């Protein structure tokens, strides 16, 4: 368990950013706070997930591969998983080496295109996931206890809009001009 709590860390980050904002008045303070809060949120949720997975000997990246295979009906091509998980082929290979060694996933060459590698979730991998999902799902649900369903949906929509803004920045040669609202 961390020696600090995420909310107390956000409060300290806010104080720091306010100090910068007093010196750089055109700094978009709220926007910085949203982004820093998202970073803290992602980091702390991943750390919590790691703690839940550790007793099973599973790392977060391995869990994501197992979940991706599970969501695809149990099998997918490695290239598809790289794209779906935003992983490099080298990293996916390393993760899958571990999963194959532990007999949670199998690897086979595609019958029609031997350049393609099919990854399949083995029954032992599915059993592992099914044993982990109730506890993980309970933890995920607990994070949102203070939110009504409509608020959760709005938060998701807003986060998707934020991601769309990041996508737009990634396609532009120059920084976008800030719109005043």
XYZ file of N, CA and C in Angstrom:
543
model
N 0.849 -1.181 0.000
C 0.000 0.000 0.000
C 0.889 1.238 0.000
N 0.579 2.219 -0.878
C 1.424 3.407 -0.931
C 1.332 4.208 0.361
N 2.379 4.973 0.648
C 2.395 5.780 1.862
C 1.604 7.075 1.678
N 1.105 7.314 0.480
C 0.290 8.494 0.211
C -0.986 8.036 -0.476
N -1.979 8.869 -0.403
C -3.245 8.556 -1.052
C -3.359 9.414 -2.307
N -3.979 8.879 -3.353
C -4.057 9.626 -4.616
C -4.667 11.020 -4.469
N -5.735 11.157 -3.684
C -6.375 12.468 -3.560
C -5.449 13.476 -2.889
N -4.714 13.051 -1.866
C -3.784 13.981 -1.216
C -2.667 14.377 -2.179
N -2.297 13.468 -3.066
C -1.273 13.787 -4.053
C -1.804 14.818 -5.059
N -3.064 14.678 -5.455
C -3.669 15.640 -6.380
C -3.712 17.025 -5.740
N -4.004 17.078 -4.460
C -4.040 18.362 -3.753
C -2.668 19.025 -3.800
N -1.610 18.247 -3.590
C -0.251 18.801 -3.641
C 0.104 19.245 -5.057
N -0.265 18.445 -6.053
C -0.014 18.815 -7.452
C -0.736 20.125 -7.774
N -1.963 20.256 -7.287
C -2.733 21.482 -7.535
C -2.029 22.695 -6.925
N -1.515 22.557 -5.715
C -0.773 23.661 -5.087
C 0.443 24.032 -5.931
N 1.172 23.014 -6.395
C 2.355 23.268 -7.223
C 1.980 23.986 -8.518
N 0.933 23.504 -9.177
C 0.514 24.122 -10.436
C -0.007 25.538 -10.222
N -0.681 25.782 -9.101
C -1.145 27.143 -8.799
C 0.044 28.084 -8.624
N 1.119 27.580 -8.016
C 2.332 28.383 -7.874
C 2.930 28.744 -9.224
N 2.920 27.800 -10.145
C 3.413 28.076 -11.502
C 2.476 29.057 -12.201
N 1.178 28.844 -12.026
C 0.183 29.699 -12.691
C 0.302 31.157 -12.245
N 0.676 31.386 -11.000
C 0.863 32.764 -10.526
C 2.007 33.448 -11.279
N 2.960 32.661 -11.765
C 4.101 33.215 -12.492
C 3.892 33.207 -14.007
N 3.078 32.281 -14.485
C 2.805 32.148 -15.923
C 1.287 32.198 -16.084
N 0.758 33.401 -16.210
C -0.690 33.599 -16.155
C -1.452 32.936 -17.295
N -0.819 32.764 -18.449
C -1.554 32.156 -19.563
C -1.471 30.626 -19.561
N -0.904 30.061 -18.503
C -0.885 28.603 -18.376
C -2.312 28.111 -18.109
N -2.799 27.143 -18.878
C -4.168 26.637 -18.668
C -4.231 25.735 -17.431
N -4.485 26.336 -16.286
C -4.406 25.651 -14.994
C -5.355 24.461 -14.893
N -6.604 24.652 -15.222
C -7.578 23.559 -15.094
C -7.195 22.398 -16.010
N -6.768 22.723 -17.214
C -6.387 21.681 -18.163
C -5.178 20.883 -17.660
N -4.200 21.591 -17.090
C -3.055 20.895 -16.494
C -3.511 19.979 -15.366
N -4.435 20.477 -14.557
C -4.937 19.669 -13.433
C -5.652 18.416 -13.931
N -6.449 18.557 -14.974
C -7.142 17.390 -15.535
C -6.117 16.361 -16.000
N -5.107 16.810 -16.733
C -4.110 15.867 -17.254
C -3.287 15.230 -16.144
N -2.857 16.019 -15.167
C -2.084 15.453 -14.054
C -2.929 14.484 -13.237
N -4.213 14.808 -13.055
C -5.113 13.919 -12.326
C -5.282 12.610 -13.085
N -5.394 12.689 -14.407
C -5.516 11.474 -15.224
C -4.269 10.605 -15.093
N -3.107 11.231 -15.052
C -1.856 10.477 -14.900
C -1.823 9.773 -13.542
N -2.164 10.495 -12.496
C -2.186 9.903 -11.150
C -3.208 8.778 -11.089
N -4.374 9.012 -11.656
C -5.435 8.008 -11.674
C -4.974 6.734 -12.379
N -4.409 6.879 -13.569
C -3.946 5.711 -14.316
C -2.851 4.955 -13.580
N -1.895 5.697 -13.043
C -0.792 5.061 -12.316
C -1.295 4.300 -11.099
N -2.180 4.934 -10.336
C -2.647 4.300 -9.107
C -3.585 3.126 -9.382
N -4.406 3.231 -10.417
C -5.262 2.093 -10.771
C -4.429 0.915 -11.267
N -3.372 1.197 -12.038
C -2.482 0.117 -12.475
C -1.763 -0.522 -11.296
N -1.341 0.291 -10.336
C -0.673 -0.255 -9.148
C -1.632 -1.146 -8.362
N -2.883 -0.713 -8.258
C -3.884 -1.524 -7.549
C -4.124 -2.833 -8.290
N -4.238 -2.759 -9.608
C -4.422 -3.969 -10.405
C -3.232 -4.904 -10.231
N -2.029 -4.352 -10.237
C -0.835 -5.183 -10.022
C -0.902 -5.913 -8.686
N -1.372 -5.222 -7.639
C -1.485 -5.874 -6.325
C -2.516 -7.005 -6.352
N -3.590 -6.829 -7.120
C -4.608 -7.882 -7.222
C -4.111 -9.071 -8.043
N -3.255 -8.808 -9.013
C -2.759 -9.866 -9.900
C -1.559 -10.614 -9.322
N -0.809 -9.958 -8.461
C 0.444 -10.523 -7.949
C 0.284 -11.910 -7.321
N -0.740 -12.154 -6.491
C -0.869 -13.495 -5.902
C -1.018 -14.608 -6.950
N -1.539 -14.261 -8.126
C -1.687 -15.247 -9.199
C -0.423 -15.343 -10.049
N 0.591 -14.548 -9.721
C 1.827 -14.562 -10.492
C 1.674 -13.922 -11.859
N 0.762 -12.988 -11.967
C 0.433 -12.376 -13.247
C 0.764 -10.889 -13.211
N 1.377 -10.400 -14.276
C 1.651 -8.969 -14.407
C 0.533 -8.317 -15.216
N 0.438 -7.005 -15.119
C -0.637 -6.265 -15.787
C -0.630 -6.490 -17.297
N 0.529 -6.466 -17.928
C 0.610 -6.686 -19.371
C 0.152 -8.077 -19.774
N 0.483 -9.053 -18.960
C 0.037 -10.431 -19.221
C -1.480 -10.542 -19.071
N -2.008 -9.896 -18.059
C -3.455 -9.885 -17.832
C -4.177 -9.267 -19.026
N -3.642 -8.158 -19.544
C -4.286 -7.506 -20.692
C -4.299 -8.410 -21.917
N -3.234 -9.170 -22.146
C -3.211 -10.104 -23.281
C -4.246 -11.202 -23.071
N -4.290 -11.766 -21.871
C -5.295 -12.803 -21.589
C -6.711 -12.261 -21.776
N -6.961 -11.055 -21.289
C -8.290 -10.455 -21.428
C -8.625 -10.183 -22.891
N -7.647 -9.740 -23.666
C -7.884 -9.480 -25.089
C -8.239 -10.774 -25.810
N -7.527 -11.843 -25.508
C -7.848 -13.138 -26.117
C -9.234 -13.606 -25.684
N -9.540 -13.449 -24.423
C -10.844 -13.838 -23.885
C -11.961 -13.071 -24.593
N -11.732 -11.783 -24.827
C -12.754 -10.945 -25.473
C -12.938 -11.286 -26.947
N -11.938 -11.925 -27.552
C -11.996 -12.311 -28.975
C -12.499 -13.737 -29.157
N -13.074 -14.307 -28.139
C -13.552 -15.679 -28.258
C -12.466 -16.717 -28.038
N -11.324 -16.290 -27.541
C -10.281 -17.237 -27.176
C -9.066 -17.255 -28.075
N -9.128 -16.608 -29.246
C -7.935 -16.597 -30.091
C -7.897 -15.360 -30.976
N -6.685 -14.990 -31.359
C -6.475 -13.832 -32.236
C -5.072 -13.937 -32.815
N -4.857 -13.223 -33.901
C -3.517 -13.158 -34.468
C -2.685 -12.163 -33.665
N -1.390 -12.437 -33.566
C -0.490 -11.579 -32.794
C -0.547 -10.135 -33.281
N -0.573 -9.929 -34.584
C -0.632 -8.572 -35.132
C -1.873 -7.818 -34.694
N -2.987 -8.516 -34.624
C -4.236 -7.897 -34.164
C -4.120 -7.478 -32.699
N -3.488 -8.334 -31.905
C -3.322 -8.004 -30.482
C -2.378 -6.823 -30.290
N -1.324 -6.758 -31.103
C -0.409 -5.613 -31.014
C -1.182 -4.319 -31.195
N -2.032 -4.299 -32.205
C -2.807 -3.095 -32.483
C -3.823 -2.828 -31.374
N -4.541 -3.842 -30.957
C -5.588 -3.670 -29.939
C -5.016 -3.232 -28.597
N -3.823 -3.699 -28.278
C -3.223 -3.408 -26.973
C -2.180 -2.297 -27.029
N -1.968 -1.732 -28.230
C -0.945 -0.697 -28.423
C 0.412 -1.183 -27.920
N 0.768 -2.399 -28.324
C 2.034 -3.014 -27.927
C 2.908 -3.236 -29.156
N 4.190 -3.146 -28.985
C 5.107 -3.461 -30.079
C 5.142 -4.976 -30.249
N 5.461 -5.451 -31.452
C 5.587 -6.900 -31.642
C 6.604 -7.532 -30.684
N 7.700 -6.837 -30.435
C 8.725 -7.382 -29.534
C 8.182 -7.540 -28.114
N 7.453 -6.542 -27.630
C 6.907 -6.627 -26.277
C 5.837 -7.704 -26.191
N 4.969 -7.784 -27.209
C 3.934 -8.815 -27.201
C 4.577 -10.201 -27.211
N 5.631 -10.373 -27.982
C 6.335 -11.659 -28.021
C 6.869 -12.020 -26.642
N 7.474 -11.048 -25.969
C 8.022 -11.293 -24.628
C 6.915 -11.703 -23.658
N 5.798 -10.974 -23.683
C 4.678 -11.290 -22.790
C 4.126 -12.672 -23.118
N 3.945 -12.948 -24.405
C 3.381 -14.245 -24.807
C 4.328 -15.399 -24.502
N 5.630 -15.157 -24.570
C 6.585 -16.201 -24.177
C 6.298 -16.656 -22.747
N 6.057 -15.698 -21.873
C 5.745 -16.015 -20.475
C 4.427 -16.764 -20.370
N 3.402 -16.302 -21.087
C 2.080 -16.935 -21.024
C 2.108 -18.349 -21.591
N 2.887 -18.559 -22.645
C 3.026 -19.906 -23.230
C 3.767 -20.812 -22.248
N 4.836 -20.293 -21.663
C 5.621 -21.073 -20.704
C 4.765 -21.517 -19.513
N 3.850 -20.658 -19.100
C 2.976 -20.978 -17.963
C 1.751 -21.800 -18.375
N 1.664 -22.078 -19.658
C 0.577 -22.895 -20.222
C -0.796 -22.240 -20.072
N -0.818 -20.912 -20.227
C -2.076 -20.175 -20.236
C -2.489 -19.815 -21.660
N -1.520 -19.828 -22.576
C -1.744 -19.466 -23.978
C -0.939 -20.423 -24.844
N -1.467 -20.704 -26.042
C -0.691 -21.481 -27.019
C -0.452 -20.616 -28.247
N 0.570 -20.989 -28.999
C 0.950 -20.287 -30.222
C 0.935 -21.280 -31.364
N 0.416 -20.848 -32.520
C 0.463 -21.710 -33.709
C 0.553 -20.845 -34.957
N 1.129 -21.425 -36.003
C 1.202 -20.722 -37.284
C -0.127 -20.865 -38.000
N -0.535 -19.819 -38.704
C -1.770 -19.852 -39.480
C -1.599 -20.820 -40.649
N -2.626 -21.612 -40.918
C -2.559 -22.617 -41.988
C -2.448 -21.982 -43.369
N -3.034 -20.812 -43.570
C -3.020 -20.193 -44.899
C -1.912 -19.166 -45.079
N -1.415 -18.605 -44.011
C -0.343 -17.609 -44.093
C 0.607 -17.842 -42.926
N 1.700 -18.517 -43.204
C 2.613 -18.934 -42.144
C 3.366 -17.766 -41.506
N 3.189 -16.567 -42.048
C 3.784 -15.385 -41.408
C 2.959 -14.944 -40.204
N 1.713 -15.384 -40.157
C 0.813 -15.002 -39.071
C 0.872 -16.011 -37.939
N 0.898 -15.492 -36.736
C 0.916 -16.345 -35.550
C -0.414 -16.182 -34.824
N -1.070 -17.302 -34.596
C -2.340 -17.296 -33.861
C -2.042 -17.608 -32.399
N -2.595 -16.781 -31.537
C -2.488 -16.997 -30.097
C -3.844 -17.463 -29.606
N -3.839 -18.488 -28.777
C -5.098 -19.045 -28.270
C -5.043 -19.165 -26.756
N -6.135 -18.783 -26.141
C -6.279 -18.897 -24.695
C -6.553 -20.359 -24.362
N -5.716 -20.939 -23.530
C -5.907 -22.329 -23.115
C -6.915 -22.384 -21.964
N -7.525 -23.542 -21.728
C -8.485 -23.659 -20.621
C -7.909 -23.196 -19.280
N -6.629 -23.459 -19.043
C -6.020 -23.016 -17.780
C -5.948 -21.493 -17.701
N -5.728 -20.829 -18.837
C -5.713 -19.364 -18.864
C -7.094 -18.787 -18.625
N -8.101 -19.415 -19.236
C -9.473 -18.956 -19.012
C -9.883 -19.178 -17.555
N -9.485 -20.314 -17.001
C -9.809 -20.601 -15.599
C -9.176 -19.548 -14.685
N -7.936 -19.189 -14.982
C -7.254 -18.157 -14.198
C -8.024 -16.836 -14.276
N -8.388 -16.428 -15.488
C -9.142 -15.181 -15.648
C -10.448 -15.214 -14.873
N -11.177 -16.311 -15.019
C -12.476 -16.417 -14.342
C -12.319 -16.382 -12.820
N -11.174 -16.836 -12.322
C -10.948 -16.777 -10.871
C -10.590 -15.356 -10.416
N -9.976 -14.574 -11.306
C -9.559 -13.214 -10.956
C -10.651 -12.170 -11.163
N -11.483 -12.380 -12.156
C -12.445 -11.348 -12.551
C -13.410 -10.903 -11.453
N -13.942 -11.791 -10.616
C -14.858 -11.292 -9.578
C -14.207 -10.259 -8.651
N -13.007 -10.532 -8.196
C -12.341 -9.594 -7.274
C -11.964 -8.298 -7.990
N -11.456 -8.412 -9.204
C -11.091 -7.214 -9.965
C -12.339 -6.391 -10.262
N -13.411 -7.057 -10.662
C -14.662 -6.350 -10.975
C -15.230 -5.650 -9.750
N -15.137 -6.277 -8.599
C -15.599 -5.655 -7.356
C -14.799 -4.391 -7.068
N -13.497 -4.452 -7.278
C -12.643 -3.277 -7.055
C -12.961 -2.163 -8.046
N -13.163 -2.525 -9.306
C -13.508 -1.517 -10.316
C -14.825 -0.847 -9.946
N -15.819 -1.642 -9.592
C -17.129 -1.088 -9.230
C -17.018 -0.171 -8.016
N -16.174 -0.530 -7.055
C -16.031 0.270 -5.834
C -15.489 1.667 -6.131
N -14.629 1.779 -7.124
C -14.077 3.084 -7.495
C -15.197 4.042 -7.904
N -16.253 3.495 -8.489
C -17.340 4.320 -9.022
C -18.562 4.382 -8.108
N -18.436 3.919 -6.875
C -19.573 3.914 -5.944
C -20.226 5.281 -5.780
N -19.466 6.342 -5.809
C -20.017 7.677 -5.603
C -20.621 8.307 -6.845
N -20.648 7.569 -7.949
C -21.146 8.104 -9.213
C -22.461 7.448 -9.601
N -23.404 8.249 -10.056
C -24.628 7.708 -10.637
C -24.293 7.186 -12.034
N -25.140 6.317 -12.568
C -24.901 5.741 -13.896
C -24.737 6.843 -14.939
N -25.581 7.854 -14.894
C -25.493 8.952 -15.867
C -24.156 9.689 -15.745
N -23.660 9.844 -14.519
C -22.364 10.505 -14.311
C -21.227 9.659 -14.871
N -21.325 8.360 -14.719
C -20.304 7.457 -15.265
C -20.263 7.561 -16.784
N -21.442 7.578 -17.384
C -21.516 7.673 -18.847
C -20.981 9.016 -19.326
N -21.282 10.068 -18.596
C -20.791 11.402 -18.956
C -19.270 11.462 -18.820
N -18.742 10.884 -17.758
C -17.296 10.848 -17.566
C -16.630 10.105 -18.719
N -17.186 8.974 -19.092
C -16.634 8.210 -20.214
C -16.670 9.032 -21.496
N -17.781 9.689 -21.765
C -17.895 10.523 -22.967
C -16.870 11.659 -22.942
N -16.700 12.288 -21.783
C -15.730 13.380 -21.661
C -14.299 12.883 -21.853
N -13.983 11.721 -21.305
C -12.640 11.162 -21.484
C -12.380 10.815 -22.946
N -13.393 10.324 -23.634
C -13.246 10.041 -25.070
C -13.007 11.332 -25.851
N -13.682 12.410 -25.458
C -13.451 13.705 -26.110
C -12.021 14.176 -25.864
N -11.528 13.961 -24.659
C -10.151 14.324 -24.342
C -9.183 13.524 -25.209
N -9.433 12.229 -25.351
C -8.586 11.399 -26.212
C -8.655 11.852 -27.664
N -9.828 12.262 -28.121
C -9.962 12.772 -29.492
C -9.114 14.032 -29.668
N -9.060 14.866 -28.646
C -8.215 16.055 -28.696
C -6.744 15.700 -28.780
N -6.348 14.666 -28.060
C -4.959 14.204 -28.128
C -4.675 13.636 -29.511
N -5.617 12.868 -30.060
C -5.455 12.347 -31.425
C -5.262 13.489 -32.414
N -6.036 14.549 -32.259
C -5.933 15.695 -33.153
C -4.560 16.344 -33.044
N -4.061 16.489 -31.828
C -2.713 17.042 -31.644
C -1.664 16.172 -32.320
N -1.857 14.873 -32.262
C -0.891 13.954 -32.862
C -0.884 14.018 -34.379
N -1.932 14.574 -34.985
C -1.981 14.662 -36.443
C -1.610 16.047 -36.956
N -1.450 16.996 -36.089
C -1.135 18.372 -36.478
C 0.373 18.594 -36.484
N 0.832 19.426 -37.433
C 2.239 19.805 -37.471
C 2.555 20.893 -36.453
N 1.553 21.698 -36.130
C 1.751 22.805 -35.204
C 0.759 22.682 -34.056
N 1.099 23.259 -32.919
C 0.137 23.238 -31.813
C -1.152 23.949 -32.213
N -2.260 23.448 -31.704
C -3.548 24.064 -31.980
C -3.703 25.325 -31.150
N -4.446 26.262 -31.667
C -4.758 27.470 -30.905
C -5.836 27.134 -29.892
N -5.679 27.646 -28.712
C -6.630 27.374 -27.634
C -7.922 28.135 -27.872
N -9.024 27.411 -27.783
C -10.342 28.036 -27.909
C -10.763 28.532 -26.543
N -11.256 29.738 -26.493
C -11.764 30.296 -25.235
C -13.196 29.831 -25.051
N -13.506 29.315 -23.854
C -14.886 28.892 -23.569
C -15.385 29.552 -22.320
